Short mmCIF file of C-alpha atoms in Angstrom, two decimals:
data_model
loop_
_atom_site.label_atom_id
_atom_site.label_comp_id
_atom_site.label_asym_id
_atom_site.label_seq_id
_atom_site.Cartn_x
_atom_site.Cartn_y
_atom_site.Cartn_z
CA MET D 1 -8.37 57.02 -12.84
CA LYS D 2 -6.88 56.77 -9.39
CA LYS D 3 -3.73 54.64 -9.23
CA VAL D 4 -3.54 51.80 -6.71
CA SER D 5 -0.84 52.32 -4.13
CA PHE D 6 2.00 49.85 -3.76
CA GLN D 7 0.80 48.92 -0.28
CA HIS D 8 -2.64 47.96 -1.60
CA LYS D 9 -1.04 45.95 -4.40
CA VAL D 10 1.00 44.02 -1.86
CA PHE D 11 -2.09 43.46 0.31
CA TRP D 12 -4.26 42.15 -2.53
CA GLY D 13 -1.37 40.13 -3.87
CA PHE D 14 -1.05 38.32 -0.53
CA VAL D 15 -4.82 37.75 -0.38
CA LEU D 16 -5.00 36.38 -3.95
CA VAL D 17 -2.03 34.06 -3.37
CA ALA D 18 -3.66 32.78 -0.18
CA LEU D 19 -6.98 32.18 -1.97
CA LEU D 20 -5.26 30.39 -4.83
CA SER D 21 -3.28 28.22 -2.40
CA LEU D 22 -6.45 27.34 -0.49
CA CYS D 23 -8.20 26.37 -3.73
CA LEU D 24 -5.27 24.19 -4.80
CA VAL D 25 -5.33 22.45 -1.40
CA VAL D 26 -9.06 22.25 -0.66
CA LEU D 27 -10.37 21.14 -4.07
CA PRO D 28 -8.17 17.98 -4.20
CA VAL D 29 -9.11 17.27 -0.56
CA LEU D 30 -12.83 17.49 -1.34
CA TRP D 31 -12.39 15.35 -4.43
CA ASN D 32 -10.37 12.80 -2.47
CA ILE D 33 -12.99 12.66 0.32
CA SER D 34 -15.76 11.99 -2.22
CA ASN D 35 -13.67 9.47 -4.14
CA GLN D 36 -12.60 7.61 -0.99
CA PHE D 37 -16.21 7.51 0.17
CA GLN D 38 -17.26 5.91 -3.14
CA ILE D 39 -14.37 3.41 -3.09
CA GLN D 40 -14.84 2.40 0.55
CA MET D 41 -18.62 2.10 0.15
CA GLU D 42 -18.27 -0.16 -2.92
CA ALA D 43 -15.45 -2.23 -1.36
CA TYR D 44 -17.42 -2.70 1.88
CA SER D 45 -20.60 -3.74 0.04
CA ARG D 46 -18.74 -6.15 -2.25
CA SER D 47 -16.78 -7.79 0.58
CA GLN D 48 -19.92 -8.14 2.73
CA SER D 49 -21.88 -9.56 -0.23
CA LYS D 50 -19.05 -12.01 -1.02
CA VAL D 51 -18.90 -13.26 2.59
CA LEU D 52 -22.70 -13.69 2.78
CA ALA D 53 -22.79 -15.43 -0.61
CA ASP D 54 -20.01 -17.85 0.39
CA MET D 55 -21.66 -18.60 3.76
CA GLY D 56 -25.10 -19.07 2.19
CA ALA D 57 -23.85 -21.41 -0.55
CA ALA D 58 -23.99 -24.55 1.57
CA ALA D 59 -27.43 -23.71 2.98
CA MET D 60 -28.75 -23.16 -0.54
CA MET D 61 -27.11 -26.37 -1.76
CA PHE D 62 -28.92 -28.41 0.92
CA ASP D 63 -32.22 -26.44 0.67
CA GLN D 64 -31.89 -25.28 4.26
CA GLU D 65 -34.05 -22.19 4.12
CA GLU D 66 -34.10 -21.90 7.90
CA SER D 67 -30.28 -21.81 8.08
CA ALA D 68 -30.18 -19.20 5.31
CA SER D 69 -32.79 -17.08 7.11
CA LEU D 70 -30.79 -17.25 10.35
CA LEU D 71 -27.69 -16.19 8.42
CA LEU D 72 -29.46 -13.17 6.93
CA LYS D 73 -31.05 -12.22 10.27
CA SER D 74 -27.54 -11.76 11.64
CA LEU D 75 -27.52 -8.55 9.57
CA GLN D 76 -29.64 -6.93 12.30
CA GLN D 77 -26.32 -5.86 13.81
CA SER D 78 -25.64 -3.79 10.66
CA PRO D 79 -28.03 -0.80 10.67
CA ASP D 80 -26.85 0.25 7.22
CA ILE D 81 -28.30 -2.90 5.60
CA LEU D 82 -31.90 -2.34 4.42
CA ARG D 83 -32.62 -5.63 2.70
CA ALA D 84 -30.86 -8.93 1.91
CA ALA D 85 -32.32 -11.78 -0.13
CA LEU D 86 -31.00 -15.10 -1.42
CA TYR D 87 -32.36 -16.37 -4.77
CA LYS D 88 -31.87 -19.97 -5.84
CA THR D 89 -31.46 -20.85 -9.52
CA GLU D 90 -34.15 -23.25 -10.72
CA GLY D 91 -33.87 -23.74 -14.44
CA THR D 92 -33.95 -20.29 -15.99
CA GLN D 93 -35.76 -18.68 -13.03
CA GLN D 94 -34.45 -17.24 -9.77
CA ARG D 95 -36.68 -18.24 -6.84
CA LEU D 96 -36.63 -16.30 -3.57
CA PHE D 97 -34.92 -18.66 -1.10
CA ALA D 98 -34.55 -16.53 2.06
CA SER D 99 -34.72 -12.81 2.87
CA TYR D 100 -34.19 -10.21 5.56
CA GLY D 101 -35.80 -6.79 5.86
CA PRO D 102 -38.67 -5.38 3.75
CA ALA D 103 -40.38 -7.75 1.32
CA ALA D 104 -38.01 -8.70 -1.50
CA PRO D 105 -39.11 -9.39 -5.12
CA ALA D 106 -40.21 -13.01 -5.67
CA GLN D 107 -37.92 -13.28 -8.69
CA ILE D 108 -35.08 -11.26 -10.20
CA ASN D 109 -33.34 -11.11 -13.57
CA PRO D 110 -29.55 -11.16 -12.86
CA ALA D 111 -28.87 -9.62 -16.27
CA GLU D 112 -30.45 -6.37 -15.06
CA TYR D 113 -28.02 -6.13 -12.13
CA GLN D 114 -24.66 -6.62 -13.82
CA GLN D 115 -23.74 -3.17 -12.54
CA PRO D 116 -24.55 -1.95 -8.99
CA ILE D 117 -27.44 0.51 -8.60
CA HIS D 118 -26.24 3.65 -6.80
CA VAL D 119 -28.57 6.58 -6.19
CA PRO D 120 -28.46 9.16 -3.38
CA GLY D 121 -29.04 7.35 -0.09
CA PHE D 122 -29.32 3.86 -1.66
CA TYR D 123 -26.94 1.18 -3.04
CA ARG D 124 -27.98 -2.20 -4.48
CA LEU D 125 -25.56 -5.00 -5.35
CA VAL D 126 -26.39 -8.47 -6.75
CA THR D 127 -23.64 -11.08 -6.20
CA PRO D 128 -23.55 -14.61 -7.68
CA VAL D 129 -23.62 -17.47 -5.15
CA THR D 130 -21.15 -20.10 -6.32
CA LEU D 131 -20.22 -23.57 -5.19
CA ASP D 132 -17.29 -25.35 -6.82
CA ASN D 133 -17.22 -22.59 -9.48
CA ASN D 134 -20.90 -23.19 -10.36
CA VAL D 135 -23.49 -20.43 -9.95
CA ILE D 136 -26.34 -21.83 -7.84
CA GLY D 137 -28.08 -18.58 -7.04
CA TYR D 138 -27.73 -14.86 -6.32
CA LEU D 139 -27.56 -12.58 -3.28
CA LEU D 140 -29.36 -9.19 -3.40
CA LEU D 141 -28.06 -6.65 -0.87
CA ASP D 142 -29.58 -3.16 -0.39
CA SER D 143 -27.60 -0.66 1.70
CA ASN D 144 -28.75 2.58 3.33
CA LEU D 145 -26.23 5.32 2.51
CA VAL D 146 -28.06 8.19 4.22
CA PRO D 147 -25.94 8.13 7.46
CA MET D 148 -22.69 7.88 5.47
CA GLU D 149 -23.73 10.67 3.09
CA ARG D 150 -24.74 12.81 6.07
CA LYS D 151 -21.24 12.36 7.52
CA LEU D 152 -19.77 13.22 4.12
CA THR D 153 -21.86 16.43 4.05
CA GLN D 154 -20.64 17.28 7.55
CA SER D 155 -17.05 16.77 6.36
CA TYR D 156 -17.69 19.17 3.47
CA ALA D 157 -19.16 21.72 5.91
CA LEU D 158 -16.13 21.47 8.19
CA VAL D 159 -13.78 21.94 5.23
CA PHE D 160 -15.67 25.00 4.00
CA MET D 161 -15.74 26.43 7.54
CA ALA D 162 -11.98 25.93 7.80
CA VAL D 163 -11.55 27.65 4.41
CA LEU D 164 -13.62 30.62 5.54
CA ILE D 165 -11.59 30.96 8.74
CA ALA D 166 -8.38 30.63 6.72
CA ILE D 167 -9.51 33.43 4.35
CA VAL D 168 -10.22 35.76 7.29
CA LEU D 169 -6.85 34.96 8.88
CA ALA D 170 -5.07 35.36 5.54
CA SER D 171 -6.62 38.81 5.03
CA TRP D 172 -5.60 39.89 8.53
CA LEU D 173 -2.07 38.56 8.07
CA ALA D 174 -1.82 40.19 4.61
CA LEU D 175 -2.73 43.58 6.10
CA ARG D 176 -0.19 43.19 8.90
CA LEU D 177 2.52 41.97 6.52
CA SER D 178 1.97 44.72 3.97
CA ARG D 179 2.30 47.36 6.66
CA SER D 180 5.35 45.78 8.30
CA LEU D 181 7.11 45.22 4.95
CA LEU D 182 6.58 48.73 3.59
CA GLN D 183 7.53 50.60 6.78
CA PRO D 184 11.31 49.95 6.32
CA LEU D 185 11.03 51.21 2.73
CA ALA D 186 9.45 54.45 3.97
CA ASP D 187 12.27 54.86 6.50
CA LEU D 188 14.87 54.21 3.78
CA ARG D 189 13.23 56.80 1.50
CA ALA D 190 13.48 59.40 4.31
CA VAL D 191 17.20 58.64 4.82
CA THR D 192 18.02 58.87 1.12
CA GLY D 193 16.16 62.19 0.88
CA SER D 194 18.09 63.57 3.84
CA ILE D 195 21.45 62.49 2.34
CA ALA D 196 20.55 64.05 -1.00
CA ASP D 197 19.69 67.35 0.67
CA THR D 198 22.53 67.58 3.24
CA LYS D 199 25.29 65.57 1.51
CA ASP D 200 25.95 63.99 4.91
CA TYR D 201 27.27 60.53 4.06
CA SER D 202 27.68 59.58 7.70
CA ARG D 203 23.97 58.88 7.90
CA ARG D 204 23.00 55.22 7.96
CA ALA D 205 19.65 53.53 7.40
CA GLN D 206 18.28 51.50 10.31
CA LEU D 207 18.38 47.74 9.74
CA SER D 208 15.08 45.89 9.45
CA ASP D 209 14.12 42.66 11.19
CA ASP D 210 13.18 41.19 7.81
CA PRO D 211 16.21 39.25 6.41
CA ASP D 212 15.63 40.27 2.77
CA LEU D 213 15.13 43.95 3.57
CA ALA D 214 18.08 43.80 5.95
CA ILE D 215 20.29 42.61 3.08
CA PHE D 216 19.07 45.49 0.89
CA ILE D 217 19.60 48.10 3.62
CA ARG D 218 22.96 46.62 4.54
CA SER D 219 24.04 46.89 0.91
CA PHE D 220 22.96 50.54 0.84
CA ASN D 221 24.95 51.23 4.01
CA SER D 222 27.92 49.40 2.53
CA MET D 223 28.00 51.74 -0.46
CA LEU D 224 28.32 54.63 1.98
CA ASP D 225 31.04 52.79 3.91
CA VAL D 226 33.16 52.28 0.77
CA ILE D 227 34.04 55.98 0.53
CA GLN D 228 35.34 56.27 4.12
CA HIS D 229 36.69 52.79 4.81
CA ILE D 230 38.07 51.31 1.56
CA ASN D 231 41.55 50.87 3.03
CA GLN D 232 40.18 49.34 6.22
CA LEU D 233 38.09 46.90 4.19
CA GLN D 234 41.18 45.82 2.24
CA GLN D 235 43.07 45.17 5.47
CA ASP D 236 40.10 43.24 6.83
CA LYS D 237 40.07 41.04 3.71
CA GLU D 238 43.78 40.27 4.04
CA GLN D 239 43.30 39.41 7.71
CA GLN D 240 40.42 37.10 6.83
CA VAL D 241 42.63 35.28 4.29
CA LEU D 242 45.35 34.74 6.92
CA GLU D 243 42.82 33.45 9.45
CA LEU D 244 41.29 31.19 6.81
CA ASN D 245 44.67 29.60 6.07
CA LYS D 246 45.23 28.99 9.77
CA THR D 247 41.87 27.33 10.25
CA LEU D 248 41.81 25.41 6.95
CA GLU D 249 43.24 22.21 8.45
CA GLN D 250 40.76 22.35 11.30
CA LYS D 251 37.88 22.82 8.86
CA VAL D 252 39.05 19.84 6.79
CA ALA D 253 39.05 17.66 9.92
CA GLU D 254 35.56 18.89 10.83
CA ARG D 255 34.26 18.18 7.31
CA THR D 256 35.78 14.68 7.45
CA ALA D 257 34.03 13.96 10.75
CA GLN D 258 30.76 15.25 9.30
CA LEU D 259 31.16 12.96 6.27
CA GLU D 260 31.73 9.95 8.54
CA ASN D 261 28.62 10.82 10.54
CA SER D 262 26.65 11.19 7.30
CA LEU D 263 27.88 7.77 6.16
CA ASN D 264 26.77 6.19 9.44
CA ASP D 265 23.38 7.90 9.12
CA LEU D 266 23.09 6.56 5.55
CA LYS D 267 23.76 3.01 6.74
CA SER D 268 21.16 3.38 9.50
CA THR D 269 18.65 4.73 6.98
CA GLN D 270 19.34 1.82 4.66
CA SER D 271 18.71 -0.68 7.48
CA ALA D 272 15.50 1.15 8.37
CA LEU D 273 14.32 1.00 4.76
CA VAL D 274 14.95 -2.75 4.58
CA GLU D 275 13.09 -3.27 7.87
CA ARG D 276 10.16 -1.14 6.71
CA GLU D 277 9.90 -3.08 3.44
CA ARG D 278 9.98 -6.35 5.39
CA LEU D 279 7.18 -5.22 7.71
CA ALA D 280 5.14 -3.92 4.75
CA SER D 281 5.53 -7.29 3.01
CA LEU D 282 4.50 -9.10 6.20
CA GLY D 283 1.45 -6.83 6.56
CA GLY D 284 0.35 -7.57 3.01
CA LEU D 285 0.90 -11.29 3.66
CA VAL D 286 -1.35 -11.16 6.75
CA ALA D 287 -4.13 -9.39 4.86
CA GLY D 288 -4.02 -11.82 1.93
CA VAL D 289 -3.95 -14.95 4.08
CA ALA D 290 -6.80 -13.66 6.28
CA HIS D 291 -8.93 -13.14 3.17
CA GLU D 292 -7.98 -16.58 1.81
CA ILE D 293 -8.83 -18.36 5.10
CA ASN D 294 -12.20 -16.61 5.40
CA THR D 295 -13.88 -18.62 2.60
CA PRO D 296 -13.14 -22.21 3.80
CA VAL D 297 -13.87 -21.28 7.41
CA GLY D 298 -17.19 -19.72 6.39
CA VAL D 299 -18.20 -22.80 4.41
CA ALA D 300 -17.17 -25.04 7.33
CA MET D 301 -19.25 -22.97 9.78
CA THR D 302 -22.29 -23.27 7.53
CA ALA D 303 -21.76 -27.03 7.22
CA VAL D 304 -21.45 -27.30 11.02
CA THR D 305 -24.78 -25.47 11.39
CA HIS D 306 -26.36 -27.91 8.96
CA LEU D 307 -24.73 -30.84 10.80
CA THR D 308 -26.26 -29.63 14.07
CA TYR D 309 -29.66 -29.41 12.43
CA LEU D 310 -29.40 -32.97 11.03
CA THR D 311 -28.31 -34.36 14.40
CA GLN D 312 -31.21 -32.66 16.17
CA HIS D 313 -33.69 -33.93 13.56
CA LEU D 314 -32.31 -37.48 13.82
CA THR D 315 -32.58 -37.37 17.62
CA GLU D 316 -36.21 -36.21 17.44
CA GLU D 317 -37.15 -39.04 15.04
CA LEU D 318 -35.37 -41.55 17.27
CA GLN D 319 -37.21 -40.31 20.39
CA ASP D 320 -40.58 -40.26 18.59
CA GLY D 321 -40.04 -43.78 17.27
CA THR D 322 -40.57 -42.64 13.67
CA LEU D 323 -37.04 -43.39 12.53
CA SER D 324 -37.02 -45.79 9.58
CA LYS D 325 -34.12 -47.50 7.91
CA SER D 326 -34.38 -45.38 4.76
CA SER D 327 -34.57 -42.20 6.85
CA LEU D 328 -31.57 -43.32 8.90
CA LEU D 329 -29.54 -44.03 5.76
CA LYS D 330 -30.52 -40.65 4.30
CA HIS D 331 -29.46 -38.86 7.50
CA ILE D 332 -26.21 -40.79 7.63
CA GLY D 333 -25.44 -39.84 4.04
CA GLU D 334 -26.11 -36.16 4.72
CA LEU D 335 -24.03 -36.32 7.91
CA ASN D 336 -21.11 -37.88 6.02
CA GLU D 337 -21.39 -35.29 3.25
CA SER D 338 -21.44 -32.41 5.76
CA ALA D 339 -18.49 -33.88 7.66
CA LEU D 340 -16.56 -34.25 4.38
CA ILE D 341 -17.25 -30.59 3.51
CA ILE D 342 -16.04 -29.52 6.97
CA LEU D 343 -12.92 -31.69 6.70
CA LYS D 344 -11.92 -30.46 3.23
CA ASN D 345 -12.40 -26.79 4.09
CA LEU D 346 -10.61 -27.04 7.43
CA GLU D 347 -7.71 -28.87 5.73
CA ARG D 348 -7.57 -26.07 3.17
CA ALA D 349 -7.49 -23.44 5.94
CA ALA D 350 -4.88 -25.42 7.89
CA GLU D 351 -2.66 -25.64 4.81
CA GLN D 352 -2.85 -21.85 4.34
CA ILE D 353 -2.11 -21.24 8.04
CA ARG D 354 0.93 -23.57 8.00
CA SER D 355 2.34 -21.77 4.98
CA PHE D 356 1.67 -18.35 6.49
CA LYS D 357 3.19 -19.35 9.84
CA MET D 358 6.44 -20.54 8.25
CA VAL D 359 6.88 -17.54 5.95
CA ALA D 360 5.78 -14.98 8.57
CA ILE D 361 8.16 -16.31 11.24
CA ASP D 362 11.07 -16.28 8.79
CA GLN D 363 10.33 -12.71 7.66
CA SER D 364 10.26 -11.46 11.26
CA THR D 365 13.56 -13.10 12.30
CA GLU D 366 17.10 -13.15 10.93
CA GLU D 367 18.23 -16.55 12.16
CA ALA D 368 19.91 -19.06 9.87
CA ARG D 369 18.50 -22.58 9.64
CA GLU D 370 18.30 -25.55 7.30
CA PHE D 371 15.42 -25.63 4.82
CA TYR D 372 14.47 -27.22 1.51
CA LEU D 373 14.46 -24.53 -1.16
CA LEU D 374 11.62 -25.96 -3.28
CA GLU D 375 9.32 -26.55 -0.31
CA TYR D 376 10.03 -23.06 1.05
CA LEU D 377 9.37 -21.32 -2.27
CA GLN D 378 6.14 -23.32 -2.60
CA ASN D 379 5.04 -21.88 0.75
CA ILE D 380 5.91 -18.36 -0.45
CA VAL D 381 3.86 -18.87 -3.62
CA LEU D 382 0.98 -20.24 -1.55
CA SER D 383 1.07 -17.18 0.71
CA LEU D 384 0.85 -14.96 -2.39
CA ARG D 385 -2.09 -16.87 -3.85
CA PRO D 386 -4.59 -14.00 -3.18
CA GLN D 387 -2.53 -11.74 -5.47
CA LEU D 388 -1.99 -14.47 -8.07
CA LYS D 389 -5.75 -15.21 -8.19
CA LYS D 390 -6.45 -11.70 -9.44
CA GLY D 391 -5.55 -12.94 -12.91
CA ALA D 392 -4.45 -16.08 -14.71
CA TYR D 393 -0.93 -15.84 -13.25
CA GLN D 394 1.16 -19.00 -12.81
CA VAL D 395 4.42 -19.63 -10.97
CA THR D 396 6.58 -22.57 -12.11
CA LEU D 397 9.39 -23.83 -9.85
CA ASP D 398 12.19 -25.81 -11.56
CA ILE D 399 14.11 -26.83 -8.43
CA ASP D 400 15.43 -30.15 -7.16
CA PRO D 401 13.15 -31.22 -4.26
CA ALA D 402 16.20 -32.49 -2.36
CA LEU D 403 18.11 -29.20 -2.57
CA GLN D 404 18.69 -28.18 1.06
CA LEU D 405 20.20 -24.87 2.24
CA TYR D 406 21.61 -23.62 5.51
CA SER D 407 20.98 -19.88 5.25
CA PHE D 408 18.53 -17.11 6.13
CA PRO D 409 15.07 -18.12 4.86
CA GLY D 410 13.60 -14.74 5.77
CA VAL D 411 15.96 -13.07 3.29
CA TYR D 412 14.95 -15.54 0.55
CA SER D 413 11.29 -14.87 1.38
CA GLN D 414 11.80 -11.11 1.08
CA ILE D 415 13.73 -11.46 -2.21
CA PHE D 416 11.24 -13.68 -4.02
CA THR D 417 8.21 -11.88 -2.57
CA ASN D 418 9.61 -8.61 -3.98
CA LEU D 419 10.37 -10.21 -7.36
CA ILE D 420 6.92 -11.81 -7.71
CA MET D 421 5.08 -8.67 -6.56
CA ASN D 422 7.14 -6.55 -8.98
CA SER D 423 6.07 -8.87 -11.81
CA LEU D 424 2.40 -8.65 -10.75
CA ILE D 425 2.42 -4.86 -10.29
CA HIS D 426 4.75 -3.74 -13.09
CA GLY D 427 5.44 -6.64 -15.48
CA PHE D 428 1.84 -7.87 -15.82
CA ALA D 429 0.18 -4.44 -15.63
CA GLY D 430 -2.67 -4.47 -18.14
CA GLN D 431 -2.29 -8.24 -18.74
CA ALA D 432 -4.93 -10.74 -17.71
CA GLN D 433 -2.44 -13.62 -17.60
CA GLY D 434 1.26 -14.24 -17.17
CA GLU D 435 3.85 -16.83 -16.20
CA ILE D 436 6.72 -16.66 -13.72
CA ARG D 437 9.50 -19.25 -13.75
CA ILE D 438 12.14 -19.78 -11.04
CA GLU D 439 15.12 -22.11 -11.60
CA ALA D 440 17.83 -23.22 -9.16
CA ARG D 441 21.11 -24.88 -10.19
CA LEU D 442 24.16 -25.89 -8.16
CA GLN D 443 27.55 -24.58 -9.30
CA PRO D 444 30.93 -25.08 -7.60
CA ASN D 445 30.63 -23.12 -4.34
CA TYR D 446 27.64 -21.20 -5.73
CA LEU D 447 23.90 -21.41 -5.98
CA GLN D 448 22.63 -20.06 -9.30
CA LEU D 449 19.05 -18.78 -9.38
CA ASN D 450 17.21 -17.59 -12.49
CA TYR D 451 13.98 -15.62 -12.35
CA TYR D 452 11.85 -15.14 -15.50
CA ASP D 453 8.53 -13.55 -16.30
CA ASN D 454 6.84 -12.99 -19.66
CA GLY D 455 5.46 -9.53 -18.84
CA LYS D 456 6.08 -6.25 -20.64
CA GLY D 457 9.65 -5.93 -19.35
CA ILE D 458 11.49 -2.92 -17.89
CA ASP D 459 11.37 0.57 -19.33
CA PRO D 460 14.67 1.13 -21.21
CA LYS D 461 14.94 4.59 -19.65
CA ILE D 462 15.37 3.21 -16.12
CA LYS D 463 17.53 0.15 -16.92
CA PRO D 464 20.86 2.01 -16.39
CA LYS D 465 19.76 3.07 -12.89
CA LEU D 466 17.57 0.07 -12.02
CA TRP D 467 19.29 -0.58 -8.67
CA ASP D 468 19.35 3.07 -7.55
CA PRO D 469 16.92 4.21 -4.80
CA PHE D 470 13.72 6.07 -5.68
CA VAL D 471 13.72 4.91 -9.32
CA THR D 472 10.26 3.77 -10.44
CA SER D 473 7.99 3.83 -13.49
CA ASN D 474 4.87 3.63 -11.29
CA ARG D 475 5.13 6.77 -9.16
CA GLN D 476 1.66 7.97 -10.21
CA GLN D 477 0.16 4.83 -8.63
CA GLY D 478 2.11 5.23 -5.36
CA GLY D 479 5.38 3.42 -6.22
CA SER D 480 8.24 4.45 -3.93
CA GLY D 481 11.14 3.26 -6.11
CA LEU D 482 12.73 1.35 -3.20
CA GLY D 483 11.81 -2.22 -4.22
CA THR D 484 14.78 -3.02 -6.48
CA TYR D 485 17.13 -0.99 -4.27
CA ILE D 486 16.23 -3.04 -1.19
CA LEU D 487 16.30 -6.24 -3.28
CA TYR D 488 19.85 -5.40 -4.43
CA ASN D 489 21.00 -4.73 -0.86
CA LEU D 490 19.45 -7.97 0.46
CA ILE D 491 21.35 -10.02 -2.13
CA THR D 492 24.67 -8.17 -1.98
CA GLN D 493 24.78 -7.41 1.75
CA ALA D 494 22.80 -10.15 3.54
CA LEU D 495 23.75 -13.04 1.19
CA LYS D 496 27.04 -11.58 -0.17
CA GLY D 497 25.90 -12.43 -3.70
CA ARG D 498 25.07 -10.55 -6.87
CA ILE D 499 22.06 -9.98 -9.12
CA ASP D 500 22.10 -9.01 -12.82
CA LEU D 501 19.47 -8.12 -15.37
CA VAL D 502 20.13 -10.44 -18.34
CA GLU D 503 18.67 -9.28 -21.64
CA ASP D 504 18.37 -12.66 -23.35
CA VAL D 505 14.58 -13.08 -23.48
CA PRO D 506 12.32 -11.68 -26.25
CA LYS D 507 9.66 -10.62 -23.76
CA GLY D 508 9.63 -9.96 -20.04
CA VAL D 509 12.65 -10.03 -17.72
CA HIS D 510 15.41 -12.39 -16.66
CA PHE D 511 17.20 -11.81 -13.35
CA ALA D 512 20.27 -13.96 -12.66
CA LEU D 513 21.27 -14.40 -9.00
CA LEU D 514 24.58 -15.91 -7.89
CA ILE D 515 24.84 -16.73 -4.15
CA PRO D 516 28.20 -17.87 -2.72
CA LEU D 517 27.79 -20.95 -0.51
CA THR D 518 30.18 -23.14 1.45
CA GLU D 519 29.82 -26.90 1.91
CA ARG D 520 28.27 -26.23 5.29
CA LYS D 521 25.54 -24.06 3.76
CA ILE D 522 24.28 -26.20 0.89
CA GLY D 523 23.71 -29.82 0.11
CA VAL D 524 21.40 -32.48 -1.23
CA ASP D 525 19.42 -34.70 1.09
CA HIS D 526 20.43 -38.15 -0.18
CA HIS D 527 17.98 -39.85 2.12
CA ASN D 528 15.22 -37.78 0.54
CA ASN D 529 16.47 -38.78 -2.94
CA GLN D 530 16.31 -42.48 -2.07
CA ALA D 531 12.78 -42.02 -0.79
#
């Protein structure tokens, strides 16, 4: 059996390593592309179904089939929607109320559509239509996935084409590398053979451009140099020691300057981390508030459409002379009801916008101002309502309404947003409900804040290094480990206070915050107390 040469072993070793690396890179990429496609497709269909269901609720409530049909016809701008149909609940049956696209079934059984139907090229989702938490009907939405799946197939083809090109390049590079790496070894073998034959120790091997081979060849040449230059090497070592002593003080000064520069870089990095966390929190706040405002605005738009229809109908009856007293009273009642729906939903949206405006402005600035602590924390909790609504999570504020601070509200917003989000992400993980409690008490020259939650608590393994950077128990889900580190720096640096983990609760966590305050920075609004 013919033995494989060392050069061929090196070549095939390079090729196999390259193939293995490509597999380790490409397979997760392909899996991620497919998984992201599934997640985005389901999220898009659910969000679109939820918006249509919310907007069609009022039309279904008032039996305005024409308004519902107009709403569904707006889907003409979405070429990926095949069919949409609204079904109104009448007793135990679901009657077709309005539809768009190919003929929809006259009736459906919602129990058969508890899970979405997903087959190649087609996705069906049935969403309940609710009004005041009561199911009044269902929305059936059929989506065409063929264009999206075609793009996914094209992505796969591009990835495989890139892999093929990478394999060809890897083979070419492996051949070049194997030849270039083994050539210095062949030269070294010729030199050693010549020295063994002629006993001429003045011969030296030529250095290679490769750093590793150069070290090996240099070591070989050094062994030859030892015989002729041992005394010279000793003198060189002594001279190096003398020069080192002379330059030691200079090196210490250089190292000190480097340490100072590193410390300044560390402080800059810390400020950048705090700013990034603030912007990330503000981005999440914008997304949540936008989603929360969408529902009342959608209901108000539907009610306005119905109001326009009623006004037009009333005008036509008045012009035709067919308007009776009973008809007028009926129209007035429907107009009042529609106006009330518009008013309530716009007030709800306005309340969310006011809260978002206050918290967002404070998070984007670092100016001190006077503010009532309870009212401000209520706005923070309101801005986090989209996250709190994902489960039965409650936030209780035990704070004097008249407690007024002169401080940096943006810092307080960042602190309590981080604490609440940590409870939702880590403390309440796997729990369908939970309670958060925030207390505020005045002490001499201090403001004492206590934060509690009844979640699963903190892993004992990370408690000793809780405030260190990059410490997290949720790294598999994308946790960075910077939340508590930034929280600690906000309290100790921005507010000059302290935060401690107090282990005095049977379940969950208890954080105790102590903020130093002067008489100028804290007080109680006595006028507010009298009111």
